Amino acid sequence: MERTTQRQTIAVNRGLFLVRYAAAEDNVRPPIVTLAPASAPSENFDFLLHPDHHEAVLWQPDSCLIMRTFEPGNLSVEVKASYDGGSAAATVRIEPLTQGRSPVTAKTANTSKAPRLDSFRILGHVTGLGDQEVSADHWLAGPSAPSRIEGISIKWPDKPPDLDIRYAVKTAKPQPTSGIAVGVGAFSGTRGKTMPIVALFLEMSGSGGENLQFVADALFLGAPTKRIIGKRIVVSGPTGREPLVGLRISVSIAAAKQKAPAKTSKDQSGEPTHEIRVFHNRLKVDVERPTDFRANSAKHLRSNGNVKVERDQVVIGKQQQRADQISSAKKQVASGLPSNEMR
């Protein structure tokens, strides 16, 4: 019986990090955590180990080591059960260590030149064609030659050091690399398995990308081309199962954001705007009252749900009707005619 193993790839930038084994599901016989470079050359990763250890392995919770990276890359974190049938659930934290920024470094960063965008490139594995590399604003497969794309890799030699780019793909069927975010230079997806991409994720972060954004055009089989612009992009076909048959990605400088004009109750002509509010199952209408109408206090009003009627008006109306009937009866008696029955 093989021991349960879990493996995850983490994108890391250039810097100094504390890798800490924080917790384990089984504290009595915890799983073993092994660290290793995933894609970048091994000389770009440096692990500072205890003198009694020679491998980047953490044996139990509350243990840690120091990792130094000279270039952005990907770290492989493998968690393996310590015995057959054991748990492989563990929490590993990667915490950046910093000495702060000197005034000279900060000044240099503020006066640095704009990043070179023309070196941004996309490498993709296309079914039947193999690896294809295109520059920014050029199609990988695409409308003129749609083909299933199985995996991609972003290359950008002139990427600003304080800009972090991560990307991931979702394959048509579950694969170990499906949905796992990787950094620049790493490959996401499959090769030679005829396993097309059905969804794509792109994200940039860091101070170096404040004025940058992705411009991505994606073509999925049987669907119109989609264009998405932003720092974070998630794109798929109408049902989420259509294969990706065309992709074009570039990085551009985002336009300066303009503040929205303050809301006002008047339009440009200076006239007040009219507000219309519709309430469900009820329509509220204000009607101008006659000039000779004298309203009484609110306590004398009653409503049948649609029309408000003044109680005093009703009483006065009945009294007037009664007086008219009495007056008519008197006239009839005086004239010798029979009177109508008074109610």
Coordinates of C-alpha atoms in Angstrom, one line a residue:
M1 CA 0.0 0.0 0.0
E2 CA 1.5 3.3 -1.1
R3 CA 1.6 6.2 1.3
T4 CA -0.7 9.1 0.5
T5 CA 1.1 12.1 -1.1
Q6 CA -0.1 15.6 -1.9
R7 CA 1.9 18.0 -4.1
Q8 CA 1.4 21.7 -4.8
T9 CA 3.3 24.3 -6.8
I10 CA 3.6 27.8 -5.4
A11 CA 4.9 30.8 -7.3
V12 CA 7.4 32.9 -5.4
N13 CA 9.2 36.1 -6.2
R14 CA 12.8 37.0 -5.7
G15 CA 13.4 37.4 -2.0
L16 CA 14.0 35.8 1.4
F17 CA 11.3 33.6 2.9
L18 CA 10.5 31.7 6.1
V19 CA 8.9 28.3 5.2
R20 CA 7.1 27.1 8.3
Y21 CA 5.4 23.8 9.0
A22 CA 2.4 25.3 10.8
A23 CA 0.0 22.4 11.6
A24 CA -0.9 18.8 10.8
E25 CA -4.0 16.8 11.1
D26 CA -2.2 13.9 12.8
N27 CA 0.1 15.4 15.5
V28 CA 1.3 12.0 16.8
R29 CA 2.7 10.8 13.5
P30 CA 2.6 13.9 11.3
P31 CA 3.3 13.8 7.5
I32 CA 6.6 14.8 6.1
V33 CA 7.0 18.1 4.1
T34 CA 9.6 18.2 1.3
L35 CA 10.6 21.4 -0.6
A36 CA 12.2 21.6 -4.0
P37 CA 12.4 24.0 -7.0
A38 CA 9.6 23.2 -9.5
S39 CA 10.6 24.9 -12.7
A40 CA 13.4 27.4 -12.3
P41 CA 17.0 26.3 -12.3
S42 CA 18.1 24.9 -8.9
E43 CA 20.8 27.5 -8.5
N44 CA 18.1 30.2 -8.2
F45 CA 16.9 28.5 -5.0
D46 CA 18.9 28.4 -1.8
F47 CA 17.8 26.7 1.4
L48 CA 19.4 27.5 4.7
L49 CA 19.3 24.3 6.7
H50 CA 20.2 23.2 10.2
P51 CA 23.8 21.8 10.5
D52 CA 22.4 18.4 11.3
H53 CA 20.2 18.2 8.1
H54 CA 21.2 18.0 4.5
E55 CA 17.8 18.1 2.7
A56 CA 15.0 20.7 2.6
V57 CA 12.6 18.5 4.7
L58 CA 10.3 19.5 7.5
W59 CA 9.5 16.6 9.8
Q60 CA 6.9 17.9 12.2
P61 CA 4.8 21.0 13.0
D62 CA 6.5 24.1 14.4
S63 CA 9.6 23.3 12.3
C64 CA 10.9 25.8 9.7
L65 CA 13.8 26.7 7.4
I66 CA 14.9 29.7 5.4
M67 CA 14.6 29.9 1.6
R68 CA 16.3 32.5 -0.6
T69 CA 15.3 33.0 -4.3
F70 CA 17.4 35.0 -6.7
E71 CA 14.8 35.0 -9.5
P72 CA 11.0 34.5 -9.6
G73 CA 10.2 30.8 -9.8
N74 CA 8.0 28.0 -8.6
L75 CA 8.4 26.0 -5.4
S76 CA 7.2 22.4 -5.2
V77 CA 5.7 21.5 -1.7
E78 CA 5.2 17.8 -1.3
V79 CA 3.4 16.4 1.8
K80 CA 3.7 12.7 2.3
A81 CA 2.2 10.5 5.0
S82 CA 4.8 9.1 7.5
Y83 CA 3.3 5.6 7.4
D84 CA 1.0 3.5 5.2
G85 CA -2.6 4.7 5.5
G86 CA -1.5 7.8 7.4
S87 CA -2.8 11.4 6.9
A88 CA -1.2 13.7 4.4
A89 CA -3.0 16.8 5.6
A90 CA -0.7 19.6 6.7
T91 CA -0.5 23.4 6.7
V92 CA 2.7 25.0 5.4
R93 CA 3.2 28.8 5.4
I94 CA 5.6 30.8 3.3
E95 CA 6.3 34.1 4.9
P96 CA 8.4 36.8 3.2
L97 CA 11.3 38.3 5.2
T98 CA 12.4 41.8 4.5
Q99 CA 14.9 44.3 5.8
G100 CA 12.9 47.3 4.6
R101 CA 13.7 49.6 1.7
S102 CA 16.6 52.1 1.9
P103 CA 15.9 55.7 0.7
V104 CA 18.2 55.1 -2.3
T105 CA 16.3 52.0 -3.3
A106 CA 12.9 53.8 -3.0
K107 CA 14.2 56.8 -5.0
T108 CA 15.5 54.5 -7.8
A109 CA 12.2 52.7 -7.9
N110 CA 10.3 55.9 -8.2
T111 CA 12.4 57.1 -11.1
S112 CA 12.7 53.8 -12.9
K113 CA 11.8 53.7 -16.6
A114 CA 8.6 52.3 -17.9
P115 CA 8.7 48.5 -18.4
R116 CA 9.4 47.1 -21.8
L117 CA 6.2 45.4 -23.0
D118 CA 7.5 44.2 -26.4
S119 CA 9.3 41.2 -24.9
F120 CA 6.1 39.7 -23.5
R121 CA 5.5 36.3 -25.3
I122 CA 3.2 33.3 -25.0
L123 CA 4.3 29.7 -25.6
G124 CA 1.5 27.3 -26.1
H125 CA 1.2 23.6 -26.9
V126 CA -1.2 23.1 -29.8
T127 CA -2.7 19.7 -30.7
G128 CA -1.0 18.4 -33.8
L129 CA 1.5 21.2 -34.0
G130 CA 3.4 21.0 -30.7
D131 CA 4.9 24.0 -29.0
Q132 CA 4.2 27.3 -30.7
E133 CA 5.6 30.7 -29.4
V134 CA 4.0 34.0 -30.4
S135 CA 4.7 37.6 -29.4
A136 CA 2.3 40.0 -27.8
D137 CA -0.8 40.9 -29.9
H138 CA -0.3 37.8 -32.0
W139 CA -2.7 34.8 -32.1
L140 CA -1.8 31.4 -30.8
A141 CA -4.0 29.3 -33.1
G142 CA -6.9 31.7 -33.5
P143 CA -9.7 32.7 -36.0
S144 CA -7.7 31.9 -39.1
A145 CA -6.3 28.6 -37.9
P146 CA -8.4 27.4 -34.9
S147 CA -6.7 24.5 -33.1
R148 CA -7.0 23.0 -29.6
I149 CA -4.6 24.5 -27.1
E150 CA -3.4 22.1 -24.4
G151 CA -1.2 24.3 -22.2
I152 CA 0.5 27.7 -22.1
S153 CA 3.6 29.4 -20.6
I154 CA 4.2 33.1 -20.3
K155 CA 7.7 34.5 -21.0
W156 CA 8.7 38.1 -20.1
P157 CA 12.4 38.7 -19.7
D158 CA 11.9 42.4 -19.0
K159 CA 9.1 41.9 -16.4
P160 CA 9.5 44.4 -13.6
P161 CA 10.9 42.7 -10.5
D162 CA 8.2 44.0 -8.2
L163 CA 5.4 42.7 -10.5
D164 CA 4.0 39.2 -9.9
I165 CA 2.1 37.4 -12.6
R166 CA 0.3 34.1 -12.0
Y167 CA -1.8 32.0 -14.3
A168 CA -3.6 28.7 -14.4
V169 CA -5.7 26.6 -16.8
K170 CA -8.5 24.2 -16.4
T171 CA -8.3 21.1 -18.6
A172 CA -11.3 19.2 -20.1
K173 CA -10.6 16.3 -17.7
P174 CA -9.0 16.4 -14.2
Q175 CA -5.2 16.6 -14.4
P176 CA -2.6 17.1 -11.6
T177 CA -1.8 20.5 -13.0
S178 CA -5.4 21.6 -13.7
G179 CA -6.3 24.7 -11.7
I180 CA -2.9 25.2 -10.1
A181 CA -1.5 28.8 -10.5
V182 CA 2.1 29.1 -11.6
G183 CA 4.4 32.0 -12.2
V184 CA 6.2 33.5 -15.3
G185 CA 8.3 30.8 -17.1
A186 CA 6.3 27.8 -15.8
F187 CA 4.1 25.7 -18.0
S188 CA 0.4 25.2 -17.1
G189 CA -1.6 22.5 -18.8
T190 CA -0.6 19.3 -20.6
R191 CA 1.5 18.3 -23.7
G192 CA 0.6 15.5 -26.1
K193 CA -2.5 14.3 -24.3
T194 CA -5.1 15.9 -26.6
M195 CA -6.5 17.5 -23.4
P196 CA -7.7 21.0 -24.4
I197 CA -7.9 24.0 -22.1
V198 CA -11.5 24.9 -21.2
A199 CA -10.9 27.8 -18.9
L200 CA -8.0 30.3 -18.3
F201 CA -7.0 32.4 -15.3
L202 CA -4.6 35.4 -15.3
E203 CA -3.7 37.7 -12.5
M204 CA -1.1 40.4 -11.8
S205 CA -0.2 42.0 -8.5
G206 CA 2.6 44.1 -6.9
S207 CA 3.6 47.7 -7.0
G208 CA 5.2 47.2 -10.4
G209 CA 1.9 46.6 -12.1
E210 CA -0.1 49.6 -10.8
N211 CA -0.4 51.1 -14.3
L212 CA -0.5 47.8 -16.2
Q213 CA -3.3 45.5 -17.3
F214 CA -3.8 42.4 -19.4
V215 CA -5.6 42.5 -22.8
A216 CA -6.7 39.0 -23.6
D217 CA -8.7 37.7 -26.6
A218 CA -10.0 34.1 -26.2
L219 CA -11.7 32.0 -28.8
F220 CA -13.6 28.9 -27.7
L221 CA -15.0 26.3 -30.2
G222 CA -18.4 27.3 -31.5
A223 CA -18.4 30.7 -29.6
P224 CA -17.6 34.2 -30.5
T225 CA -14.3 35.8 -29.5
K226 CA -14.2 37.2 -26.1
R227 CA -12.0 40.2 -25.1
I228 CA -11.3 40.9 -21.5
I229 CA -9.1 43.7 -20.1
G230 CA -8.0 44.0 -16.5
K231 CA -5.5 42.9 -13.8
R232 CA -7.5 39.7 -13.1
I233 CA -9.0 37.6 -16.0
V234 CA -11.1 34.5 -15.8
V235 CA -12.5 33.3 -19.1
S236 CA -14.3 30.2 -20.5
G237 CA -16.8 29.2 -23.1
P238 CA -20.6 29.5 -22.7
T239 CA -21.0 26.2 -21.0
G240 CA -17.5 25.9 -19.5
R241 CA -16.7 22.7 -21.6
E242 CA -15.8 24.3 -25.0
P243 CA -12.1 23.8 -25.9
L244 CA -9.9 26.9 -26.3
V245 CA -8.9 27.1 -30.0
G246 CA -7.4 30.6 -30.1
L247 CA -5.6 32.9 -27.6
R248 CA -4.0 36.3 -27.8
I249 CA -2.5 38.0 -24.8
S250 CA -0.6 41.3 -24.2
V251 CA 0.2 43.7 -21.4
S252 CA -0.7 47.3 -21.9
I253 CA -0.5 50.5 -19.9
A254 CA -3.9 51.2 -18.3
A255 CA -5.5 54.6 -18.9
A256 CA -5.7 57.0 -16.0
K257 CA -8.9 56.6 -14.1
Q258 CA -11.2 59.6 -14.1
K259 CA -13.3 60.6 -11.2
A260 CA -17.0 60.2 -11.8
P261 CA -18.8 63.5 -11.7
A262 CA -20.7 64.3 -8.6
K263 CA -24.4 63.5 -8.7
T264 CA -26.6 66.6 -8.9
S265 CA -30.3 67.2 -8.9
K266 CA -30.0 69.5 -12.0
D267 CA -29.1 68.8 -15.6
Q268 CA -26.8 70.9 -17.7
S269 CA -29.6 73.4 -18.5
G270 CA -30.0 74.2 -14.8
E271 CA -33.5 72.7 -14.6
P272 CA -34.2 70.2 -11.7
T273 CA -34.4 66.6 -12.7
H274 CA -37.5 64.6 -12.2
E275 CA -37.4 61.4 -10.2
I276 CA -39.8 58.6 -11.0
R277 CA -40.1 55.8 -8.5
V278 CA -42.1 52.6 -9.2
F279 CA -43.2 50.4 -6.3
H280 CA -44.4 46.9 -6.8
N281 CA -48.2 46.5 -7.0
R282 CA -48.7 50.1 -6.2
L283 CA -48.5 53.4 -8.1
K284 CA -48.1 56.6 -6.2
V285 CA -49.5 59.7 -7.9
D286 CA -49.7 63.2 -6.6
V287 CA -52.7 65.2 -7.8
E288 CA -53.2 68.9 -7.4
R289 CA -56.1 69.7 -5.1
P290 CA -58.8 72.3 -6.0
T291 CA -58.1 75.8 -4.6
D292 CA -61.3 75.9 -2.6
F293 CA -60.6 72.6 -0.8
R294 CA -59.9 73.0 2.8
A295 CA -58.2 70.0 4.4
N296 CA -58.8 69.0 8.0
S297 CA -56.3 67.5 10.3
A298 CA -55.0 64.0 9.6
K299 CA -57.0 62.5 12.5
H300 CA -60.2 63.2 10.6
L301 CA -59.1 61.3 7.5
R302 CA -60.1 57.7 6.7
S303 CA -59.2 55.6 3.6
N304 CA -60.7 52.8 1.7
G305 CA -57.3 51.8 0.2
N306 CA -57.5 54.0 -2.8
V307 CA -59.2 57.3 -2.0
K308 CA -58.9 59.3 1.1
V309 CA -62.3 60.8 2.3
E310 CA -62.8 63.4 5.0
R311 CA -65.2 62.2 7.7
D312 CA -66.6 65.7 8.3
Q313 CA -67.5 66.1 4.7
V314 CA -69.5 62.9 4.8
V315 CA -71.4 63.9 7.9
I316 CA -72.2 67.4 6.5
G317 CA -73.3 65.8 3.2
K318 CA -75.8 63.5 5.0
Q319 CA -77.2 66.4 7.1
Q320 CA -77.7 68.5 4.0
Q321 CA -79.5 65.6 2.3
R322 CA -81.8 65.2 5.4
A323 CA -82.6 68.9 5.4
D324 CA -83.5 68.8 1.7
Q325 CA -85.9 65.9 2.3
I326 CA -87.6 67.8 5.2
S327 CA -87.9 70.9 3.2
S328 CA -89.4 69.0 0.2
A329 CA -91.9 67.3 2.5
K330 CA -93.0 70.6 4.0
K331 CA -93.6 72.0 0.5
Q332 CA -95.6 69.0 -0.4
V333 CA -97.8 69.2 2.8
A334 CA -98.3 72.9 2.1
S335 CA -99.5 72.2 -1.4
G336 CA -101.7 69.3 -0.3
L337 CA -99.7 66.6 -2.1
P338 CA -98.8 63.3 -0.3
S339 CA -95.2 63.3 1.0
N340 CA -92.5 60.7 0.3
E341 CA -91.6 58.3 3.1
M342 CA -88.7 59.7 5.1
R343 CA -86.0 57.4 6.0

